[in-house]
PDB file of C-alpha atoms and ligand atoms in Angstrom:
ATOM      1  CA  UNK A   1      67.529  54.414  93.989  1.00 71.00           C
ATOM      2  CA  UNK A   2      65.176  57.254  94.840  1.00 73.00           C
ATOM      3  CA  UNK A   3      66.268  60.544  96.302  1.00 70.00           C
ATOM      4  CA  UNK A   4      63.752  63.116  97.418  1.00 78.00           C
ATOM      5  CA  UNK A   5      64.047  65.996  99.787  1.00 81.00           C
ATOM      6  CA  UNK A   6      61.224  67.286 101.940  1.00 82.00           C
ATOM      7  CA  UNK A   7      59.028  69.067 101.157  1.00 89.00           C
ATOM      8  CA  UNK A   8      58.932  67.160  97.905  1.00 95.00           C
ATOM      9  CA  UNK A   9      58.118  70.262  95.864  1.00 97.00           C
ATOM     10  CA  UNK A  10      60.213  73.292  96.841  1.00 97.00           C
ATOM     11  CA  UNK A  11      58.509  76.636  97.575  1.00 97.00           C
ATOM     12  CA  UNK A  12      57.286  78.638  94.580  1.00 97.00           C
ATOM     13  CA  UNK A  13      57.396  75.689  92.155  1.00 98.00           C
ATOM     14  CA  UNK A  14      54.557  74.287  90.031  1.00 97.00           C
ATOM     15  CA  UNK A  15      54.578  70.618  89.030  1.00 98.00           C
ATOM     16  CA  UNK A  16      54.308  69.894  85.334  1.00 97.00           C
ATOM     17  CA  UNK A  17      53.888  66.559  83.581  1.00 95.00           C
ATOM     18  CA  UNK A  18      55.485  67.888  80.414  1.00 95.00           C
ATOM     19  CA  UNK A  19      59.225  67.869  79.960  1.00 95.00           C
ATOM     20  CA  UNK A  20      60.022  71.406  78.813  1.00 95.00           C
ATOM     21  CA  UNK A  21      63.163  71.986  76.769  1.00 97.00           C
ATOM     22  CA  UNK A  22      65.202  74.932  77.957  1.00 95.00           C
ATOM     23  CA  UNK A  23      68.634  76.069  76.982  1.00 97.00           C
ATOM     24  CA  UNK A  24      70.650  78.937  75.651  1.00 96.00           C
ATOM     25  CA  UNK A  25      71.836  78.667  72.054  1.00 96.00           C
ATOM     26  CA  UNK A  26      71.602  75.760  69.635  1.00 97.00           C
ATOM     27  CA  UNK A  27      71.669  71.999  70.186  1.00 98.00           C
ATOM     28  CA  UNK A  28      75.283  71.010  69.438  1.00 98.00           C
ATOM     29  CA  UNK A  29      75.957  68.269  66.880  1.00 97.00           C
ATOM     30  CA  UNK A  30      77.287  64.963  68.229  1.00 98.00           C
ATOM     31  CA  UNK A  31      80.308  63.332  66.615  1.00 98.00           C
ATOM     32  CA  UNK A  32      80.746  59.905  68.178  1.00 98.00           C
ATOM     33  CA  UNK A  33      84.430  59.526  67.264  1.00 98.00           C
ATOM     34  CA  UNK A  34      85.509  63.062  68.161  1.00 98.00           C
ATOM     35  CA  UNK A  35      83.549  63.264  71.429  1.00 98.00           C
ATOM     36  CA  UNK A  36      85.593  63.370  74.640  1.00 98.00           C
ATOM     37  CA  UNK A  37      84.797  63.895  78.275  1.00 98.00           C
ATOM     38  CA  UNK A  38      87.711  65.564  80.028  1.00 98.00           C
ATOM     39  CA  UNK A  39      88.523  65.884  83.733  1.00 98.00           C
ATOM     40  CA  UNK A  40      91.121  68.591  84.208  1.00 98.00           C
ATOM     41  CA  UNK A  41      92.269  71.462  86.416  1.00 98.00           C
ATOM     42  CA  UNK A  42      93.350  70.583  89.956  1.00 98.00           C
ATOM     43  CA  UNK A  43      94.064  66.949  89.103  1.00 98.00           C
ATOM     44  CA  UNK A  44      97.378  65.102  89.233  1.00 98.00           C
ATOM     45  CA  UNK A  45      96.783  63.944  85.677  1.00 98.00           C
ATOM     46  CA  UNK A  46      94.143  64.888  83.143  1.00 98.00           C
ATOM     47  CA  UNK A  47      91.721  62.033  82.471  1.00 98.00           C
ATOM     48  CA  UNK A  48      89.862  61.716  79.193  1.00 98.00           C
ATOM     49  CA  UNK A  49      87.138  59.332  78.046  1.00 98.00           C
ATOM     50  CA  UNK A  50      86.093  58.569  74.511  1.00 98.00           C
ATOM     51  CA  UNK A  51      82.395  57.982  73.965  1.00 98.00           C
ATOM     52  CA  UNK A  52      82.811  54.209  73.791  1.00 98.00           C
ATOM     53  CA  UNK A  53      85.154  54.219  76.786  1.00 98.00           C
ATOM     54  CA  UNK A  54      82.711  56.246  78.822  1.00 98.00           C
ATOM     55  CA  UNK A  55      79.841  53.958  77.901  1.00 98.00           C
ATOM     56  CA  UNK A  56      81.780  50.968  79.230  1.00 98.00           C
ATOM     57  CA  UNK A  57      81.851  52.441  82.758  1.00 98.00           C
ATOM     58  CA  UNK A  58      79.486  50.900  85.345  1.00 98.00           C
ATOM     59  CA  UNK A  59      75.973  52.353  85.150  1.00 98.00           C
ATOM     60  CA  UNK A  60      73.385  53.248  87.726  1.00 98.00           C
ATOM     61  CA  UNK A  61      69.737  54.208  87.575  1.00 98.00           C
ATOM     62  CA  UNK A  62      68.385  57.024  89.686  1.00 97.00           C
ATOM     63  CA  UNK A  63      65.008  58.633  90.060  1.00 97.00           C
ATOM     64  CA  UNK A  64      64.940  62.273  91.033  1.00 97.00           C
ATOM     65  CA  UNK A  65      63.019  65.526  90.603  1.00 97.00           C
ATOM     66  CA  UNK A  66      63.989  68.520  88.486  1.00 98.00           C
ATOM     67  CA  UNK A  67      63.266  72.082  89.608  1.00 98.00           C
ATOM     68  CA  UNK A  68      63.736  74.844  87.080  1.00 98.00           C
ATOM     69  CA  UNK A  69      64.295  78.359  88.372  1.00 97.00           C
ATOM     70  CA  UNK A  70      61.503  79.499  85.995  1.00 96.00           C
ATOM     71  CA  UNK A  71      59.188  77.654  88.440  1.00 97.00           C
ATOM     72  CA  UNK A  72      58.323  74.360  86.793  1.00 98.00           C
ATOM     73  CA  UNK A  73      59.177  71.110  88.524  1.00 98.00           C
ATOM     74  CA  UNK A  74      59.130  67.704  86.914  1.00 98.00           C
ATOM     75  CA  UNK A  75      58.968  64.797  89.326  1.00 97.00           C
ATOM     76  CA  UNK A  76      60.104  61.179  89.105  1.00 97.00           C
ATOM     77  CA  UNK A  77      62.655  61.455  86.333  1.00 98.00           C
ATOM     78  CA  UNK A  78      64.306  58.120  85.715  1.00 98.00           C
ATOM     79  CA  UNK A  79      67.892  58.731  84.666  1.00 98.00           C
ATOM     80  CA  UNK A  80      70.499  56.151  83.793  1.00 98.00           C
ATOM     81  CA  UNK A  81      74.203  56.806  83.477  1.00 98.00           C
ATOM     82  CA  UNK A  82      77.491  56.947  85.337  1.00 98.00           C
ATOM     83  CA  UNK A  83      77.522  58.138  88.947  1.00 98.00           C
ATOM     84  CA  UNK A  84      79.644  61.203  89.618  1.00 98.00           C
ATOM     85  CA  UNK A  85      81.415  59.164  92.312  1.00 98.00           C
ATOM     86  CA  UNK A  86      82.304  56.556  89.717  1.00 98.00           C
ATOM     87  CA  UNK A  87      84.155  59.274  87.797  1.00 98.00           C
ATOM     88  CA  UNK A  88      85.688  60.711  90.943  1.00 98.00           C
ATOM     89  CA  UNK A  89      87.114  57.285  91.808  1.00 98.00           C
ATOM     90  CA  UNK A  90      89.053  57.372  88.531  1.00 98.00           C
ATOM     91  CA  UNK A  91      90.638  60.782  89.098  1.00 98.00           C
ATOM     92  CA  UNK A  92      93.448  61.723  91.427  1.00 98.00           C
ATOM     93  CA  UNK A  93      92.510  65.172  92.695  1.00 98.00           C
ATOM     94  CA  UNK A  94      94.990  67.667  94.013  1.00 98.00           C
ATOM     95  CA  UNK A  95      94.221  68.728  97.599  1.00 98.00           C
ATOM     96  CA  UNK A  96      93.398  72.240  96.265  1.00 98.00           C
ATOM     97  CA  UNK A  97      90.308  70.993  94.379  1.00 98.00           C
ATOM     98  CA  UNK A  98      87.199  72.330  96.125  1.00 98.00           C
ATOM     99  CA  UNK A  99      84.901  73.489  93.336  1.00 99.00           C
ATOM    100  CA  UNK A 100      83.934  72.278  89.893  1.00 99.00           C
ATOM    101  CA  UNK A 101      83.164  74.183  86.733  1.00 99.00           C
ATOM    102  CA  UNK A 102      81.172  71.899  84.450  1.00 99.00           C
ATOM    103  CA  UNK A 103      81.670  72.658  80.747  1.00 99.00           C
ATOM    104  CA  UNK A 104      79.275  71.925  77.907  1.00 98.00           C
ATOM    105  CA  UNK A 105      79.699  71.832  74.187  1.00 97.00           C
ATOM    106  CA  UNK A 106      79.177  75.376  72.932  1.00 95.00           C
ATOM    107  CA  UNK A 107      80.577  77.121  75.991  1.00 96.00           C
ATOM    108  CA  UNK A 108      77.801  76.821  78.605  1.00 98.00           C
ATOM    109  CA  UNK A 109      79.142  76.293  82.123  1.00 98.00           C
ATOM    110  CA  UNK A 110      77.817  75.873  85.657  1.00 98.00           C
ATOM    111  CA  UNK A 111      79.730  75.958  88.935  1.00 98.00           C
ATOM    112  CA  UNK A 112      79.199  73.671  91.913  1.00 98.00           C
ATOM    113  CA  UNK A 113      81.076  72.908  95.113  1.00 98.00           C
ATOM    114  CA  UNK A 114      82.804  69.555  94.922  1.00 98.00           C
ATOM    115  CA  UNK A 115      80.951  68.346  98.018  1.00 98.00           C
ATOM    116  CA  UNK A 116      77.581  68.960  96.323  1.00 98.00           C
ATOM    117  CA  UNK A 117      78.647  66.800  93.373  1.00 98.00           C
ATOM    118  CA  UNK A 118      80.226  64.178  95.604  1.00 98.00           C
ATOM    119  CA  UNK A 119      76.817  62.786  96.487  1.00 97.00           C
ATOM    120  CA  UNK A 120      75.203  59.475  95.683  1.00 95.00           C
ATOM    121  CA  UNK A 121      72.381  61.063  93.659  1.00 96.00           C
ATOM    122  CA  UNK A 122      74.570  62.929  91.146  1.00 98.00           C
ATOM    123  CA  UNK A 123      75.181  61.291  87.795  1.00 98.00           C
ATOM    124  CA  UNK A 124      76.112  61.821  84.165  1.00 99.00           C
ATOM    125  CA  UNK A 125      73.051  60.528  82.366  1.00 98.00           C
ATOM    126  CA  UNK A 126      72.756  59.154  78.858  1.00 98.00           C
ATOM    127  CA  UNK A 127      69.285  57.657  79.268  1.00 98.00           C
ATOM    128  CA  UNK A 128      65.973  59.049  80.337  1.00 98.00           C
ATOM    129  CA  UNK A 129      63.028  56.756  81.047  1.00 98.00           C
ATOM    130  CA  UNK A 130      64.896  53.800  79.549  1.00 98.00           C
ATOM    131  CA  UNK A 131      65.691  55.498  76.240  1.00 98.00           C
ATOM    132  CA  UNK A 132      68.634  57.493  74.946  1.00 98.00           C
ATOM    133  CA  UNK A 133      68.301  61.121  75.988  1.00 98.00           C
ATOM    134  CA  UNK A 134      67.085  63.163  73.022  1.00 98.00           C
ATOM    135  CA  UNK A 135      69.467  65.732  71.512  1.00 98.00           C
ATOM    136  CA  UNK A 136      67.502  68.672  72.956  1.00 98.00           C
ATOM    137  CA  UNK A 137      67.654  67.214  76.477  1.00 98.00           C
ATOM    138  CA  UNK A 138      71.429  66.796  76.294  1.00 98.00           C
ATOM    139  CA  UNK A 139      72.457  63.758  74.258  1.00 98.00           C
ATOM    140  CA  UNK A 140      74.903  62.136  74.603  1.00 98.00           C
ATOM    141  CA  UNK A 141      75.552  63.161  78.177  1.00 98.00           C
ATOM    142  CA  UNK A 142      74.046  65.458  80.751  1.00 98.00           C
ATOM    143  CA  UNK A 143      74.769  66.072  84.377  1.00 99.00           C
ATOM    144  CA  UNK A 144      71.930  65.593  86.891  1.00 98.00           C
ATOM    145  CA  UNK A 145      72.192  67.405  90.246  1.00 98.00           C
ATOM    146  CA  UNK A 146      68.820  66.989  92.022  1.00 97.00           C
ATOM    147  CA  UNK A 147      69.692  69.238  94.970  1.00 97.00           C
ATOM    148  CA  UNK A 148      70.161  72.348  92.838  1.00 98.00           C
ATOM    149  CA  UNK A 149      68.008  74.266  90.355  1.00 98.00           C
ATOM    150  CA  UNK A 150      68.028  72.555  87.005  1.00 98.00           C
ATOM    151  CA  UNK A 151      70.242  75.148  85.290  1.00 98.00           C
ATOM    152  CA  UNK A 152      73.179  73.461  87.040  1.00 98.00           C
ATOM    153  CA  UNK A 153      72.283  70.122  85.411  1.00 98.00           C
ATOM    154  CA  UNK A 154      74.465  70.819  82.408  1.00 98.00           C
ATOM    155  CA  UNK A 155      73.429  69.269  79.077  1.00 98.00           C
ATOM    156  CA  UNK A 156      75.993  68.156  76.464  1.00 98.00           C
ATOM    157  CA  UNK A 157      78.734  67.866  79.111  1.00 98.00           C
ATOM    158  CA  UNK A 158      82.286  67.721  77.813  1.00 98.00           C
ATOM    159  CA  UNK A 159      84.451  68.931  80.667  1.00 98.00           C
ATOM    160  CA  UNK A 160      84.787  68.643  84.432  1.00 99.00           C
ATOM    161  CA  UNK A 161      87.171  71.323  85.627  1.00 99.00           C
ATOM    162  CA  UNK A 162      88.307  71.006  89.226  1.00 99.00           C
ATOM    163  CA  UNK A 163      89.217  74.388  90.696  1.00 98.00           C
ATOM    164  CA  UNK A 164      90.547  75.743  93.970  1.00 98.00           C
ATOM    165  CA  UNK A 165      88.520  78.956  93.992  1.00 98.00           C
ATOM    166  CA  UNK A 166      84.887  79.168  92.975  1.00 98.00           C
ATOM    167  CA  UNK A 167      84.198  80.732  89.570  1.00 98.00           C
ATOM    168  CA  UNK A 168      80.714  81.642  88.351  1.00 98.00           C
ATOM    169  CA  UNK A 169      79.201  79.715  85.432  1.00 98.00           C
ATOM    170  CA  UNK A 170      77.090  80.975  82.532  1.00 98.00           C
ATOM    171  CA  UNK A 171      73.917  81.882  84.455  1.00 98.00           C
ATOM    172  CA  UNK A 172      75.721  82.596  87.712  1.00 98.00           C
ATOM    173  CA  UNK A 173      77.531  85.406  85.854  1.00 98.00           C
ATOM    174  CA  UNK A 174      74.187  86.715  84.621  1.00 97.00           C
ATOM    175  CA  UNK A 175      72.436  87.198  87.934  1.00 97.00           C
ATOM    176  CA  UNK A 176      71.392  83.707  88.955  1.00 98.00           C
ATOM    177  CA  UNK A 177      72.235  82.713  92.510  1.00 98.00           C
ATOM    178  CA  UNK A 178      75.643  81.158  92.975  1.00 98.00           C
ATOM    179  CA  UNK A 179      74.325  78.242  95.038  1.00 98.00           C
ATOM    180  CA  UNK A 180      70.841  77.719  93.560  1.00 98.00           C
ATOM    181  CA  UNK A 181      69.279  75.605  96.317  1.00 98.00           C
ATOM    182  CA  UNK A 182      65.554  75.284  95.432  1.00 98.00           C
ATOM    183  CA  UNK A 183      64.495  74.632  99.033  1.00 97.00           C
ATOM    184  CA  UNK A 184      66.050  77.935 100.048  1.00 97.00           C
ATOM    185  CA  UNK A 185      64.634  79.611  96.916  1.00 97.00           C
ATOM    186  CA  UNK A 186      68.080  80.795  95.893  1.00 98.00           C
ATOM    187  CA  UNK A 187      66.918  81.926  92.458  1.00 98.00           C
ATOM    188  CA  UNK A 188      68.749  85.156  91.789  1.00 96.00           C
ATOM    189  CA  UNK A 189      71.624  86.918  93.479  1.00 93.00           C
ATOM    190  CA  UNK A 190      70.976  90.124  95.394  1.00 75.00           C
ATOM    191  CA  UNK A 191      71.255  93.330  93.438  1.00 50.00           C
TER     192      UNK A 191
HETATM  193  N1  MTE B 201      74.594  73.014  78.003  1.00 52.96           N
HETATM  194  C1  MTE B 201      73.513  73.549  78.576  1.00 52.96           C
HETATM  195  N2  MTE B 201      72.953  72.922  79.618  1.00 52.96           N
HETATM  196  C2  MTE B 201      71.844  73.442  80.214  1.00 52.96           C
HETATM  197  C3  MTE B 201      71.284  74.657  79.770  1.00 52.96           C
HETATM  198  C4  MTE B 201      71.904  75.314  78.675  1.00 52.96           C
HETATM  199  O1  MTE B 201      71.510  76.404  78.218  1.00 52.96           O
HETATM  200  N3  MTE B 201      73.016  74.719  78.087  1.00 52.96           N
HETATM  201  N4  MTE B 201      70.160  75.166  80.388  1.00 52.96           N
HETATM  202  C5  MTE B 201      69.889  74.712  81.768  1.00 52.96           C
HETATM  203  C6  MTE B 201      68.550  75.064  82.199  1.00 52.96           C
HETATM  204  S1  MTE B 201      68.247  76.692  82.567  1.00 52.96           S
HETATM  205  C7  MTE B 201      67.582  74.110  82.434  1.00 52.96           C
HETATM  206  S2  MTE B 201      66.102  74.510  83.139  1.00 52.96           S
HETATM  207  C8  MTE B 201      67.795  72.701  82.038  1.00 52.96           C
HETATM  208  C9  MTE B 201      66.695  72.263  81.120  1.00 52.96           C
HETATM  209  O2  MTE B 201      66.846  70.921  80.792  1.00 52.96           O
HETATM  210  P1  MTE B 201      65.795  70.273  79.797  1.00 52.96           P
HETATM  211  O3  MTE B 201      65.828  71.058  78.518  1.00 52.96           O
HETATM  212  O4  MTE B 201      66.246  68.851  79.645  1.00 52.96           O
HETATM  213  O5  MTE B 201      64.461  70.382  80.470  1.00 52.96           O
HETATM  214  O6  MTE B 201      69.044  72.495  81.378  1.00 52.96           O
HETATM  215  C10 MTE B 201      70.112  73.216  81.940  1.00 52.96           C
HETATM  216  N5  MTE B 201      71.310  72.780  81.269  1.00 52.96           N
HETATM  217 MO1   MO B 202      66.224  76.616  83.846  1.00 52.96          MO
END
């Protein structure tokens, strides 16, 4: 499945063929037996997946573009993983759930409205271009949200916290725009 918005490259972006590595802090170690993905917050019951359990979920392949707020865009990224909607179908949300704070190993977070994540092009990816994602790009699991700047595509995802009121994530607390729509050039919040 391919998902592109028009114009294909958002304003102020430059296309690169490289795949830059960008993150705050160190690449977290991966412990296959200890690893869990947790859905919590405004849910009737917390849901938790082990690594092997998560890998048994139905997979999809999606091709999308990545737009970093630092102005590089990388087109035609072939991701494979579990659709966000596949996860959503396995969780009973409370009616209060309207936003999501996505948590990574090491404390990085990003916030997104639930309706932005509840889209057919959002997935938790474990493969890139047919191969396991490398540790520096987020192994074993990264979120991919093509409609937002790439900082919201959280690497090393471990938690999906459903919340009633929006709460800023790591970069959103440090001056990045709360919404981060590349086509609206929502890079930084107003002073
Ligand atoms: N856990 C975590 N995820 C993260 C980040 C981070 O610092 N920690 N940086 C974000 C930013 S700013 C970008 S541009 C992309 C970069 O992804 P890449 O290194 O695979 O290109 O990851 C995003 N996801
Ligand atoms: Mo970024």
